[in-house]
mmCIF file of C-alpha atoms in Angstrom:
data_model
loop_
_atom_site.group_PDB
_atom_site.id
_atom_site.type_symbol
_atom_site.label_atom_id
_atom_site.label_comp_id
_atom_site.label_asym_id
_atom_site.label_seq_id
_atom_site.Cartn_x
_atom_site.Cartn_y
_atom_site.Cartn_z
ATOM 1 C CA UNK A 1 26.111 -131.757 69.337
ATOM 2 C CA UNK A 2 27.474 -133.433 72.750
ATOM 3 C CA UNK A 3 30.599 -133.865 70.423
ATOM 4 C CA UNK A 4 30.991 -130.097 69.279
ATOM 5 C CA UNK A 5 30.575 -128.765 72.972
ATOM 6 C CA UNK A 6 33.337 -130.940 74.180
ATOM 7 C CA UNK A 7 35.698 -130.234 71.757
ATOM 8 C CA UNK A 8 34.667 -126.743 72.616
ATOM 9 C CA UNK A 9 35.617 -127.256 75.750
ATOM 10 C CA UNK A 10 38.698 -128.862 75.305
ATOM 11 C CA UNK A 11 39.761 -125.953 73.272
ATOM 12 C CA UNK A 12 39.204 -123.544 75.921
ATOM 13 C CA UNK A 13 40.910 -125.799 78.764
ATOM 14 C CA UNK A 14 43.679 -125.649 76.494
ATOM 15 C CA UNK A 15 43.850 -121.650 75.900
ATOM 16 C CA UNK A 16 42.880 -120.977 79.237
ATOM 17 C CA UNK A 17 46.012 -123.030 80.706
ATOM 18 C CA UNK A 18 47.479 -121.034 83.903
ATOM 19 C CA UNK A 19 51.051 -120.679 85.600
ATOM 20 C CA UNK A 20 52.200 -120.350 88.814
ATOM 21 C CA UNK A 21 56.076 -119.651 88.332
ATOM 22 C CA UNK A 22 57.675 -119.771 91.745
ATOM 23 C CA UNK A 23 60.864 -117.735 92.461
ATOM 24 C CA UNK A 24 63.412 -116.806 94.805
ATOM 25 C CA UNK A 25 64.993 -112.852 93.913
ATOM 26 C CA UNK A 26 68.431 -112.515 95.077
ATOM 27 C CA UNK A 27 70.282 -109.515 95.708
ATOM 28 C CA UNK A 28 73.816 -108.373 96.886
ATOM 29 C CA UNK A 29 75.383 -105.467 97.735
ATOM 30 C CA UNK A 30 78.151 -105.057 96.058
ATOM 31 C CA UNK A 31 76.385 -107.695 93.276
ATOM 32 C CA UNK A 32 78.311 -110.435 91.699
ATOM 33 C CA UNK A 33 78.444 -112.726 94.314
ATOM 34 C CA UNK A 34 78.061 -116.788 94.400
ATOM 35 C CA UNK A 35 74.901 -117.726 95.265
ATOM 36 C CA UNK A 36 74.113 -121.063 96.824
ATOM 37 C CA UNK A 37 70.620 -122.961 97.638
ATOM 38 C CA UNK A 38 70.678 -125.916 99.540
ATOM 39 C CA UNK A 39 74.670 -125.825 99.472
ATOM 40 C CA UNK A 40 74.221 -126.177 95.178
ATOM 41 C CA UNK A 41 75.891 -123.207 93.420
ATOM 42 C CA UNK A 42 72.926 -122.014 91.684
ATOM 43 C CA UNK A 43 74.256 -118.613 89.712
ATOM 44 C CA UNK A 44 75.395 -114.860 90.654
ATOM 45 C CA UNK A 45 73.817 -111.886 91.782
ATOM 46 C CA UNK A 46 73.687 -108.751 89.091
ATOM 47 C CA UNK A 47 73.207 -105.208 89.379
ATOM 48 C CA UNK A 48 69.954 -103.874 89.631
ATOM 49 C CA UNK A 49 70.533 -102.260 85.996
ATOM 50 C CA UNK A 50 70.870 -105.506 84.406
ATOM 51 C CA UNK A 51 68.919 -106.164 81.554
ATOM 52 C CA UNK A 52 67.627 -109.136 82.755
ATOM 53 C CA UNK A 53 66.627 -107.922 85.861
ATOM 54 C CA UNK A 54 67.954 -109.271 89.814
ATOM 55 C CA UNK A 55 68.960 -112.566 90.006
ATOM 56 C CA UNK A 56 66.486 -115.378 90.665
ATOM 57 C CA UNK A 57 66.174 -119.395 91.023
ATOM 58 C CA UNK A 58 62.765 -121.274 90.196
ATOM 59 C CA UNK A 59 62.006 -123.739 92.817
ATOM 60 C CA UNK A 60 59.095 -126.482 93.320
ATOM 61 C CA UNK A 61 58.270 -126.978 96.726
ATOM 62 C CA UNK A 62 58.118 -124.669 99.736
ATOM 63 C CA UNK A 63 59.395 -125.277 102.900
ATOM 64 C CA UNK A 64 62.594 -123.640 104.417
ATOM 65 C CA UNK A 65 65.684 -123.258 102.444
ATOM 66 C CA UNK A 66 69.744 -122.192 103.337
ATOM 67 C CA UNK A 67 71.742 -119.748 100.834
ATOM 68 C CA UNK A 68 74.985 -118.764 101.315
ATOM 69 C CA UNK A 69 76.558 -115.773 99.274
ATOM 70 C CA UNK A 70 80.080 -115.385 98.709
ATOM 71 C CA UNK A 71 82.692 -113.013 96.804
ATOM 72 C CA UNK A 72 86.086 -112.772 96.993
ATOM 73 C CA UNK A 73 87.519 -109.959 99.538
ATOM 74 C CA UNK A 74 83.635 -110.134 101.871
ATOM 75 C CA UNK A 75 82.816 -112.082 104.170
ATOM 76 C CA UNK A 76 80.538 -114.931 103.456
ATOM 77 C CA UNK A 77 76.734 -114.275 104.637
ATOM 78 C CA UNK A 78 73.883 -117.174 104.799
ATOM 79 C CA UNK A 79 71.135 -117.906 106.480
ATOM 80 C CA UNK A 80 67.580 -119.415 105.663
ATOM 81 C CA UNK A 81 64.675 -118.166 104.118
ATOM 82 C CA UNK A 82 61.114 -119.697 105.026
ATOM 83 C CA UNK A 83 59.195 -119.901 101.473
ATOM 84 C CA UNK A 84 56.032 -120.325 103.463
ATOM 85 C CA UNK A 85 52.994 -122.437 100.586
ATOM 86 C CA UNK A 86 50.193 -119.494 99.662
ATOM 87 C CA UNK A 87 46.771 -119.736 99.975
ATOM 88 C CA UNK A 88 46.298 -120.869 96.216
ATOM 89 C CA UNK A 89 48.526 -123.681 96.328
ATOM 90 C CA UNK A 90 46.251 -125.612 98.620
ATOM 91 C CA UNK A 91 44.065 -128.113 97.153
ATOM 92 C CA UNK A 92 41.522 -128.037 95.262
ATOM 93 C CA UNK A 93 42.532 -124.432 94.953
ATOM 94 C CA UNK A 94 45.800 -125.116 93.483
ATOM 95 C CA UNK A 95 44.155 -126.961 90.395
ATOM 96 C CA UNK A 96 42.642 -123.912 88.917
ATOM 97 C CA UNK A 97 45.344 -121.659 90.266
ATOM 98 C CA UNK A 98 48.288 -123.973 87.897
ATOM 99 C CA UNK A 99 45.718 -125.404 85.200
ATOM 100 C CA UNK A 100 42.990 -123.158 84.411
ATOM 101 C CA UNK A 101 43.803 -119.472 85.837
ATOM 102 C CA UNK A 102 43.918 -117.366 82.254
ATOM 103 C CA UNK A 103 46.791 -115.579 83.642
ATOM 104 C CA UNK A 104 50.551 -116.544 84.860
ATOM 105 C CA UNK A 105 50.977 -116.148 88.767
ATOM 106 C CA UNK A 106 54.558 -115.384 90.442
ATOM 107 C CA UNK A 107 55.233 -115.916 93.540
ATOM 108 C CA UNK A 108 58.190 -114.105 94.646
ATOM 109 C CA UNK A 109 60.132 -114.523 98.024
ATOM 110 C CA UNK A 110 63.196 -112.018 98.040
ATOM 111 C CA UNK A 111 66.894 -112.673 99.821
ATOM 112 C CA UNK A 112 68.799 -109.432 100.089
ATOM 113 C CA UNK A 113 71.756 -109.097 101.336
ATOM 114 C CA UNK A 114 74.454 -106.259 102.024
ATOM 115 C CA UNK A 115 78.089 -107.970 101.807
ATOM 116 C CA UNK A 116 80.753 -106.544 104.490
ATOM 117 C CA UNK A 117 84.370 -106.324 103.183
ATOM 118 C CA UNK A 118 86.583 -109.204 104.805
ATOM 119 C CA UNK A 119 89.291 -108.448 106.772
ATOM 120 C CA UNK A 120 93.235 -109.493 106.199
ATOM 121 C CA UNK A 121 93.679 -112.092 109.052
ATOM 122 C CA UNK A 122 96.384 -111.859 111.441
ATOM 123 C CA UNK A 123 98.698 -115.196 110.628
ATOM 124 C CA UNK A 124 100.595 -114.986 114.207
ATOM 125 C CA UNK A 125 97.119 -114.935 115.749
ATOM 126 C CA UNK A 126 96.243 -118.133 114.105
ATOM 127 C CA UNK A 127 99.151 -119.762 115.076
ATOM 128 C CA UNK A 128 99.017 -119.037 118.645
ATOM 129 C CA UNK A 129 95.214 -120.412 118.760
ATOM 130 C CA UNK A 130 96.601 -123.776 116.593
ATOM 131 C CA UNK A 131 98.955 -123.951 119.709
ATOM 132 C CA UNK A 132 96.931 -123.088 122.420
ATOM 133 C CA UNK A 133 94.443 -126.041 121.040
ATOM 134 C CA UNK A 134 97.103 -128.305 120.705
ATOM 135 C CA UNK A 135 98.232 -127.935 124.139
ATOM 136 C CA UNK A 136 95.169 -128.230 125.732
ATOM 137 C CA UNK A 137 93.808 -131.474 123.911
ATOM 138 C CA UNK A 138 94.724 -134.855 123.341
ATOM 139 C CA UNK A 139 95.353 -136.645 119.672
ATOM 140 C CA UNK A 140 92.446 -138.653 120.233
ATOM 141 C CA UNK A 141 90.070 -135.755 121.130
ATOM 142 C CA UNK A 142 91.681 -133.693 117.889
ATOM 143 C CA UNK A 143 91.515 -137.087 115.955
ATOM 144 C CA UNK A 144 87.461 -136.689 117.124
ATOM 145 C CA UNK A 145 86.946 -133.893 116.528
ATOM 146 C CA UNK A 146 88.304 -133.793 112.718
ATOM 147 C CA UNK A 147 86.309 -137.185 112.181
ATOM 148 C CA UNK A 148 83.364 -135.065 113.229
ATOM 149 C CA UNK A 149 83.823 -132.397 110.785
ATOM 150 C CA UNK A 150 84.357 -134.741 108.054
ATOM 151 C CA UNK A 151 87.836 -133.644 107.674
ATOM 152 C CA UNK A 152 89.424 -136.843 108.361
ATOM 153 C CA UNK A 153 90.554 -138.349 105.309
ATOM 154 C CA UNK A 154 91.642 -142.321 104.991
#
């Protein structure tokens, strides 16, 4: 009898196995743009129309992330999104929420973004500012300051 009720049991531990499928939606206006997490190329945004639905990226653990989207001819837009842990991710809680919950659980954060068109830059501009720099530094001040960027190259 003790036998037959934990088999029983088993067998309902094992159909009543729950999800928690965490994701981050992505959206861009115009869509098609490079989408990074954490500086890793992770996919592109797609129209709303698509048949899979927005774009999105599983993750594991919360805390607070940078993206960066970027398409030819815009301007590159980032920032950082806070994927702040919900209440049934705590423990105990988050036992039954990811093991024995009879039903899957997403929890969605959402980056959208509207990209703004870049615009041509003015070469003669540049130069001038190149100048002006050099002028008013030294080498060894421009030699620190590329070693700071990571620039410098042996």
């Amino acid at each position: 009898m003790l036998r037959r009720t934990v088999s029983l049991l088993c067998l309902c531990l094992l159909l009543c196995t729950g999800c928690v499928e965490r994701r981050i939606y992505v959206r861009s206006d115009p869509p098609g743009a490079d989408v990074y997490i954490d500086g890793e190329l992770v996919g592109q945004t797609r129209p709303e129309q698509h048949p899979d639905g927005p774009f999105y990226v599983n993750f594991s653990y919360y805390g607070r992330r940078e993206w960066t989207l970027r398409k030819p001819g815009y301007r590159t837009a980032s920032g950082e999104i806070e994927l702040v842990t919900p209440w049934y991710e705590y423990p105990p809680i988050d036992f039954f929420a990811e093991v024995l919950a009879p039903w899957k659980i997403v929890d969605r954060h959402e980056i959208s973004q509207k990209l703004v068109k870049a615009e041509p830059g003015d070469v003669e501009e540049l130069r001038k500012r190149a100048g002006d720099f050099r002028e008013e530094t030294t080498l060894a001040e421009r030699f620190e300051f590329a070693a700071s960027r990571g620039s410098w190259r042996r």
